[in-house]
PDB file of C-alpha atoms and ligand atoms in Angstrom:
ATOM      1  CA  MET A   1     -65.726 259.547 -83.187  1.00 75.00           C
ATOM      2  CA  SER A   2     -67.243 262.324 -85.195  1.00 92.00           C
ATOM      3  CA  LYS A   3     -70.581 263.734 -84.121  1.00 96.00           C
ATOM      4  CA  ILE A   4     -71.563 264.861 -87.588  1.00 97.00           C
ATOM      5  CA  ASP A   5     -73.871 261.944 -88.457  1.00 96.00           C
ATOM      6  CA  ASP A   6     -75.770 262.203 -85.186  1.00 96.00           C
ATOM      7  CA  ILE A   7     -76.136 265.920 -85.623  1.00 97.00           C
ATOM      8  CA  LEU A   8     -77.427 265.672 -89.170  1.00 97.00           C
ATOM      9  CA  SER A   9     -80.002 263.033 -88.363  1.00 97.00           C
ATOM     10  CA  TYR A  10     -81.169 264.965 -85.298  1.00 97.00           C
ATOM     11  CA  ASN A  11     -81.364 268.079 -87.440  1.00 98.00           C
ATOM     12  CA  GLU A  12     -83.720 266.462 -89.960  1.00 98.00           C
ATOM     13  CA  GLN A  13     -86.080 265.734 -87.103  1.00 97.00           C
ATOM     14  CA  PHE A  14     -85.686 269.234 -85.677  1.00 98.00           C
ATOM     15  CA  VAL A  15     -86.649 270.886 -88.933  1.00 98.00           C
ATOM     16  CA  SER A  16     -89.409 268.500 -89.972  1.00 98.00           C
ATOM     17  CA  THR A  17     -91.190 268.808 -86.614  1.00 98.00           C
ATOM     18  CA  LYS A  18     -90.850 272.605 -86.833  1.00 98.00           C
ATOM     19  CA  ALA A  19     -89.064 272.706 -83.489  1.00 97.00           C
ATOM     20  CA  TYR A  20     -87.535 275.969 -84.736  1.00 97.00           C
ATOM     21  CA  GLU A  21     -90.785 277.884 -84.443  1.00 97.00           C
ATOM     22  CA  GLN A  22     -90.284 278.839 -80.803  1.00 95.00           C
ATOM     23  CA  TYR A  23     -87.011 280.575 -81.740  1.00 95.00           C
ATOM     24  CA  ALA A  24     -88.407 282.793 -84.467  1.00 95.00           C
ATOM     25  CA  THR A  25     -86.941 286.288 -84.340  1.00 96.00           C
ATOM     26  CA  SER A  26     -85.080 288.747 -86.597  1.00 94.00           C
ATOM     27  CA  LYS A  27     -81.422 289.565 -87.114  1.00 94.00           C
ATOM     28  CA  PHE A  28     -81.840 292.777 -85.128  1.00 96.00           C
ATOM     29  CA  PRO A  29     -81.245 292.445 -81.374  1.00 96.00           C
ATOM     30  CA  ASP A  30     -84.556 293.267 -79.646  1.00 96.00           C
ATOM     31  CA  LYS A  31     -82.723 294.682 -76.626  1.00 97.00           C
ATOM     32  CA  ARG A  32     -80.216 296.520 -78.830  1.00 97.00           C
ATOM     33  CA  MET A  33     -77.270 294.909 -77.051  1.00 97.00           C
ATOM     34  CA  VAL A  34     -73.945 293.359 -78.006  1.00 98.00           C
ATOM     35  CA  ILE A  35     -72.256 290.990 -75.580  1.00 98.00           C
ATOM     36  CA  LEU A  36     -68.613 290.016 -75.832  1.00 98.00           C
ATOM     37  CA  THR A  37     -67.916 286.983 -73.712  1.00 98.00           C
ATOM     38  CA  CYS A  38     -65.961 283.747 -73.434  1.00 97.00           C
ATOM     39  CA  MET A  39     -66.596 280.512 -75.310  1.00 97.00           C
ATOM     40  CA  ASP A  40     -66.657 278.644 -71.964  1.00 97.00           C
ATOM     41  CA  THR A  41     -69.158 275.765 -72.051  1.00 97.00           C
ATOM     42  CA  ARG A  42     -70.578 276.683 -68.654  1.00 98.00           C
ATOM     43  CA  LEU A  43     -71.835 279.960 -70.079  1.00 98.00           C
ATOM     44  CA  THR A  44     -73.685 278.596 -73.118  1.00 97.00           C
ATOM     45  CA  GLU A  45     -77.109 278.739 -71.474  1.00 97.00           C
ATOM     46  CA  LEU A  46     -76.224 280.190 -68.087  1.00 98.00           C
ATOM     47  CA  LEU A  47     -75.096 283.595 -69.358  1.00 98.00           C
ATOM     48  CA  PRO A  48     -78.251 284.482 -71.344  1.00 98.00           C
ATOM     49  CA  LYS A  49     -80.528 283.074 -68.611  1.00 98.00           C
ATOM     50  CA  SER A  50     -78.725 285.003 -65.878  1.00 98.00           C
ATOM     51  CA  MET A  51     -79.026 288.217 -67.920  1.00 98.00           C
ATOM     52  CA  ASN A  52     -82.686 287.623 -68.783  1.00 98.00           C
ATOM     53  CA  LEU A  53     -81.981 287.225 -72.498  1.00 98.00           C
ATOM     54  CA  LYS A  54     -83.823 285.045 -74.923  1.00 96.00           C
ATOM     55  CA  ASN A  55     -83.185 284.189 -78.551  1.00 96.00           C
ATOM     56  CA  GLY A  56     -83.183 287.414 -80.550  1.00 97.00           C
ATOM     57  CA  ASP A  57     -82.418 289.788 -77.659  1.00 98.00           C
ATOM     58  CA  ALA A  58     -78.670 290.335 -78.104  1.00 98.00           C
ATOM     59  CA  LYS A  59     -75.751 289.918 -80.464  1.00 97.00           C
ATOM     60  CA  VAL A  60     -73.288 287.601 -78.745  1.00 97.00           C
ATOM     61  CA  ILE A  61     -69.619 287.536 -79.761  1.00 98.00           C
ATOM     62  CA  LYS A  62     -67.583 284.738 -78.250  1.00 97.00           C
ATOM     63  CA  THR A  63     -63.836 284.281 -78.132  1.00 95.00           C
ATOM     64  CA  ALA A  64     -61.533 282.406 -75.787  1.00 94.00           C
ATOM     65  CA  GLY A  65     -61.535 284.641 -72.710  1.00 94.00           C
ATOM     66  CA  GLY A  66     -63.839 287.231 -74.280  1.00 94.00           C
ATOM     67  CA  ILE A  67     -60.737 289.212 -75.104  1.00 90.00           C
ATOM     68  CA  ILE A  68     -60.196 291.945 -77.655  1.00 91.00           C
ATOM     69  CA  THR A  69     -56.522 292.019 -78.489  1.00 83.00           C
ATOM     70  CA  GLN A  70     -56.539 294.242 -81.540  1.00 86.00           C
ATOM     71  CA  PRO A  71     -58.555 297.377 -82.246  1.00 93.00           C
ATOM     72  CA  PHE A  72     -58.717 296.328 -85.909  1.00 96.00           C
ATOM     73  CA  GLY A  73     -59.301 292.595 -85.564  1.00 94.00           C
ATOM     74  CA  SER A  74     -62.439 290.587 -86.278  1.00 95.00           C
ATOM     75  CA  VAL A  75     -63.908 290.977 -82.781  1.00 96.00           C
ATOM     76  CA  MET A  76     -63.929 294.759 -82.902  1.00 97.00           C
ATOM     77  CA  ARG A  77     -65.290 294.574 -86.432  1.00 97.00           C
ATOM     78  CA  SER A  78     -68.196 292.491 -85.119  1.00 97.00           C
ATOM     79  CA  VAL A  79     -68.914 295.099 -82.452  1.00 97.00           C
ATOM     80  CA  LEU A  80     -68.934 297.865 -85.072  1.00 98.00           C
ATOM     81  CA  VAL A  81     -71.189 295.916 -87.432  1.00 97.00           C
ATOM     82  CA  ALA A  82     -73.624 295.270 -84.577  1.00 97.00           C
ATOM     83  CA  VAL A  83     -73.652 298.983 -83.756  1.00 97.00           C
ATOM     84  CA  TYR A  84     -73.843 300.452 -87.259  1.00 97.00           C
ATOM     85  CA  GLU A  85     -75.834 297.854 -89.154  1.00 97.00           C
ATOM     86  CA  LEU A  86     -77.832 295.999 -86.539  1.00 96.00           C
ATOM     87  CA  GLN A  87     -79.057 298.778 -84.248  1.00 95.00           C
ATOM     88  CA  ALA A  88     -77.137 297.809 -81.110  1.00 97.00           C
ATOM     89  CA  ASP A  89     -76.367 300.736 -78.817  1.00 96.00           C
ATOM     90  CA  GLU A  90     -75.023 299.124 -75.649  1.00 98.00           C
ATOM     91  CA  VAL A  91     -71.974 296.860 -75.336  1.00 98.00           C
ATOM     92  CA  PHE A  92     -71.372 294.389 -72.496  1.00 98.00           C
ATOM     93  CA  VAL A  93     -67.953 292.816 -72.004  1.00 98.00           C
ATOM     94  CA  VAL A  94     -68.514 289.808 -69.748  1.00 98.00           C
ATOM     95  CA  GLY A  95     -65.450 287.974 -68.443  1.00 97.00           C
ATOM     96  CA  HIS A  96     -65.750 285.131 -65.975  1.00 97.00           C
ATOM     97  CA  HIS A  97     -63.980 283.642 -62.976  1.00 95.00           C
ATOM     98  CA  ASN A  98     -62.004 280.453 -63.420  1.00 94.00           C
ATOM     99  CA  CYS A  99     -61.432 281.107 -67.139  1.00 95.00           C
ATOM    100  CA  GLY A 100     -59.304 278.771 -69.240  1.00 92.00           C
ATOM    101  CA  MET A 101     -57.413 281.812 -70.504  1.00 92.00           C
ATOM    102  CA  THR A 102     -56.152 282.624 -67.015  1.00 91.00           C
ATOM    103  CA  GLY A 103     -52.492 281.848 -66.702  1.00 84.00           C
ATOM    104  CA  LEU A 104     -52.317 280.287 -70.148  1.00 89.00           C
ATOM    105  CA  ASN A 105     -48.738 279.342 -70.984  1.00 92.00           C
ATOM    106  CA  PRO A 106     -48.000 280.031 -74.672  1.00 94.00           C
ATOM    107  CA  GLN A 107     -44.731 278.092 -74.525  1.00 94.00           C
ATOM    108  CA  GLU A 108     -46.660 275.048 -73.316  1.00 95.00           C
ATOM    109  CA  ILE A 109     -49.242 275.358 -76.111  1.00 95.00           C
ATOM    110  CA  ILE A 110     -46.467 275.454 -78.677  1.00 96.00           C
ATOM    111  CA  GLN A 111     -44.996 272.349 -77.090  1.00 96.00           C
ATOM    112  CA  HIS A 112     -48.387 270.616 -77.354  1.00 96.00           C
ATOM    113  CA  MET A 113     -48.502 271.607 -81.020  1.00 97.00           C
ATOM    114  CA  THR A 114     -45.185 269.944 -81.765  1.00 96.00           C
ATOM    115  CA  GLU A 115     -46.192 266.870 -79.711  1.00 97.00           C
ATOM    116  CA  ARG A 116     -49.240 266.544 -81.942  1.00 97.00           C
ATOM    117  CA  GLY A 117     -47.273 266.646 -85.122  1.00 97.00           C
ATOM    118  CA  VAL A 118     -46.702 270.284 -86.056  1.00 97.00           C
ATOM    119  CA  PRO A 119     -43.061 270.341 -87.233  1.00 97.00           C
ATOM    120  CA  GLU A 120     -40.630 272.521 -85.268  1.00 95.00           C
ATOM    121  CA  SER A 121     -39.646 273.978 -88.647  1.00 96.00           C
ATOM    122  CA  THR A 122     -43.177 275.346 -89.088  1.00 96.00           C
ATOM    123  CA  ILE A 123     -42.940 277.144 -85.744  1.00 95.00           C
ATOM    124  CA  GLU A 124     -39.543 278.530 -86.774  1.00 95.00           C
ATOM    125  CA  THR A 125     -40.820 279.641 -90.188  1.00 96.00           C
ATOM    126  CA  LEU A 126     -43.721 281.489 -88.575  1.00 95.00           C
ATOM    127  CA  LYS A 127     -41.358 283.154 -86.153  1.00 92.00           C
ATOM    128  CA  HIS A 128     -39.169 284.355 -89.013  1.00 94.00           C
ATOM    129  CA  SER A 129     -42.248 285.601 -90.887  1.00 95.00           C
ATOM    130  CA  GLY A 130     -42.959 287.993 -88.048  1.00 93.00           C
ATOM    131  CA  VAL A 131     -45.692 285.993 -86.303  1.00 92.00           C
ATOM    132  CA  ASN A 132     -45.248 286.430 -82.581  1.00 93.00           C
ATOM    133  CA  LEU A 133     -46.796 283.165 -81.396  1.00 93.00           C
ATOM    134  CA  LEU A 134     -45.936 283.815 -77.769  1.00 92.00           C
ATOM    135  CA  ARG A 135     -47.885 287.031 -77.800  1.00 89.00           C
ATOM    136  CA  TRP A 136     -50.698 285.686 -79.969  1.00 89.00           C
ATOM    137  CA  LEU A 137     -51.335 282.714 -77.681  1.00 91.00           C
ATOM    138  CA  ARG A 138     -51.136 284.703 -74.488  1.00 88.00           C
ATOM    139  CA  GLY A 139     -54.102 284.631 -72.081  1.00 88.00           C
ATOM    140  CA  PHE A 140     -54.403 286.894 -69.056  1.00 91.00           C
ATOM    141  CA  ASP A 141     -53.338 286.826 -65.425  1.00 90.00           C
ATOM    142  CA  ASN A 142     -56.380 288.546 -64.055  1.00 93.00           C
ATOM    143  CA  VAL A 143     -59.904 288.555 -65.467  1.00 95.00           C
ATOM    144  CA  ARG A 144     -60.669 291.991 -64.051  1.00 96.00           C
ATOM    145  CA  ASP A 145     -57.713 293.582 -65.834  1.00 95.00           C
ATOM    146  CA  SER A 146     -58.667 291.789 -69.014  1.00 95.00           C
ATOM    147  CA  VAL A 147     -62.255 293.108 -68.884  1.00 97.00           C
ATOM    148  CA  VAL A 148     -61.036 296.640 -68.123  1.00 96.00           C
ATOM    149  CA  ASN A 149     -58.636 296.440 -71.044  1.00 95.00           C
ATOM    150  CA  SER A 150     -61.254 295.165 -73.522  1.00 96.00           C
ATOM    151  CA  VAL A 151     -63.747 297.820 -72.364  1.00 97.00           C
ATOM    152  CA  SER A 152     -61.101 300.466 -72.864  1.00 96.00           C
ATOM    153  CA  ILE A 153     -60.263 299.289 -76.401  1.00 96.00           C
ATOM    154  CA  ILE A 154     -63.957 299.399 -77.389  1.00 97.00           C
ATOM    155  CA  ARG A 155     -64.781 302.650 -75.618  1.00 96.00           C
ATOM    156  CA  ASN A 156     -61.798 304.482 -77.068  1.00 96.00           C
ATOM    157  CA  HIS A 157     -62.127 303.063 -80.548  1.00 97.00           C
ATOM    158  CA  PRO A 158     -61.926 305.853 -83.125  1.00 97.00           C
ATOM    159  CA  LEU A 159     -64.816 304.371 -85.125  1.00 98.00           C
ATOM    160  CA  LEU A 160     -67.272 303.880 -82.252  1.00 97.00           C
ATOM    161  CA  PRO A 161     -70.041 306.508 -82.111  1.00 96.00           C
ATOM    162  CA  ALA A 162     -70.005 308.621 -78.946  1.00 93.00           C
ATOM    163  CA  ASN A 163     -73.470 307.618 -77.679  1.00 94.00           C
ATOM    164  CA  ILE A 164     -72.641 303.906 -77.256  1.00 97.00           C
ATOM    165  CA  LEU A 165     -72.479 302.666 -73.676  1.00 97.00           C
ATOM    166  CA  VAL A 166     -69.773 300.105 -72.918  1.00 98.00           C
ATOM    167  CA  HIS A 167     -69.907 298.121 -69.670  1.00 98.00           C
ATOM    168  CA  GLY A 168     -67.558 295.588 -68.111  1.00 98.00           C
ATOM    169  CA  LEU A 169     -68.774 292.704 -65.966  1.00 98.00           C
ATOM    170  CA  ILE A 170     -67.542 289.435 -64.494  1.00 98.00           C
ATOM    171  CA  ILE A 171     -69.868 286.447 -64.276  1.00 98.00           C
ATOM    172  CA  ASP A 172     -69.618 283.525 -61.878  1.00 98.00           C
ATOM    173  CA  PRO A 173     -69.657 280.436 -64.147  1.00 97.00           C
ATOM    174  CA  ASP A 174     -71.460 278.371 -61.484  1.00 98.00           C
ATOM    175  CA  THR A 175     -74.125 280.710 -60.138  1.00 98.00           C
ATOM    176  CA  GLY A 176     -74.415 283.256 -62.960  1.00 98.00           C
ATOM    177  CA  GLU A 177     -73.895 286.094 -60.468  1.00 98.00           C
ATOM    178  CA  LEU A 178     -72.741 289.260 -62.212  1.00 98.00           C
ATOM    179  CA  GLU A 179     -70.228 291.659 -60.763  1.00 98.00           C
ATOM    180  CA  LEU A 180     -70.062 295.139 -62.259  1.00 98.00           C
ATOM    181  CA  VAL A 181     -66.487 296.115 -63.038  1.00 98.00           C
ATOM    182  CA  ASP A 182     -66.985 299.221 -65.132  1.00 97.00           C
ATOM    183  CA  LYS A 183     -70.284 300.939 -65.879  1.00 97.00           C
ATOM    184  CA  GLY A 184     -70.537 303.009 -69.046  1.00 95.00           C
ATOM    185  CA  GLU A 185     -72.061 306.447 -68.543  1.00 89.00           C
TER     186      GLU A 185
HETATM  187 ZN1  LIG B 201     -63.310 281.623 -70.270  1.00 91.50          ZN
END
C-alpha cells in the first residue's frame, strides 16, 4: 500500500494550519556545522536531540552507513557546498553501533536483486561495463574504521580549506551517547 495519499492529505492540513511556522529558519546552518551520518531510522530524531540541534542548526547529509567512498562523489560534493556556499566550518562524521552496513554481504544483495526480478544478464552486462557491484555494495566490518576512513577522506581532500575542523564520532542508536573517535584540531 502506498503512503502517498495519506501524506498528501496530511500535508494539506499541515500547511493550512501553518504548522510550519515553528520550523522557520534559513538555508544557512546557524551553528555552522555539517553532519554526515547514517540513514538509520533510529537516528531521525535521536541524533539531533542528542547533539542539541534544532531545525536550522546544521546541514545533515545522510547515506547508508554515513560512508564516503569516493573523494569526488556526491557526498563529498555536499560537504564542499556546505563549506563554501553555506558558511559551514565544522564537519562531524557520526557513525553508529549496530549499523545495517556492518557486515553487509554484496553477493547476497545481488542474489536478492535477481530473486526480485533483475535479470542475471543485467548483472553480467554491468560487470562487463566496468561496474564493480561487489565493491559498490560493500558495507564495513567495523564502524570505527569506517568513521576514521571517512574523516580522513574529508580532512585530506584537496579542495577543503585548511581551517575546517573535521571530527569523527560514534553514536549509540538507543541512548544517543556519543563517543569521540577523532577530534579535529
Ligand atoms: Zn547505519
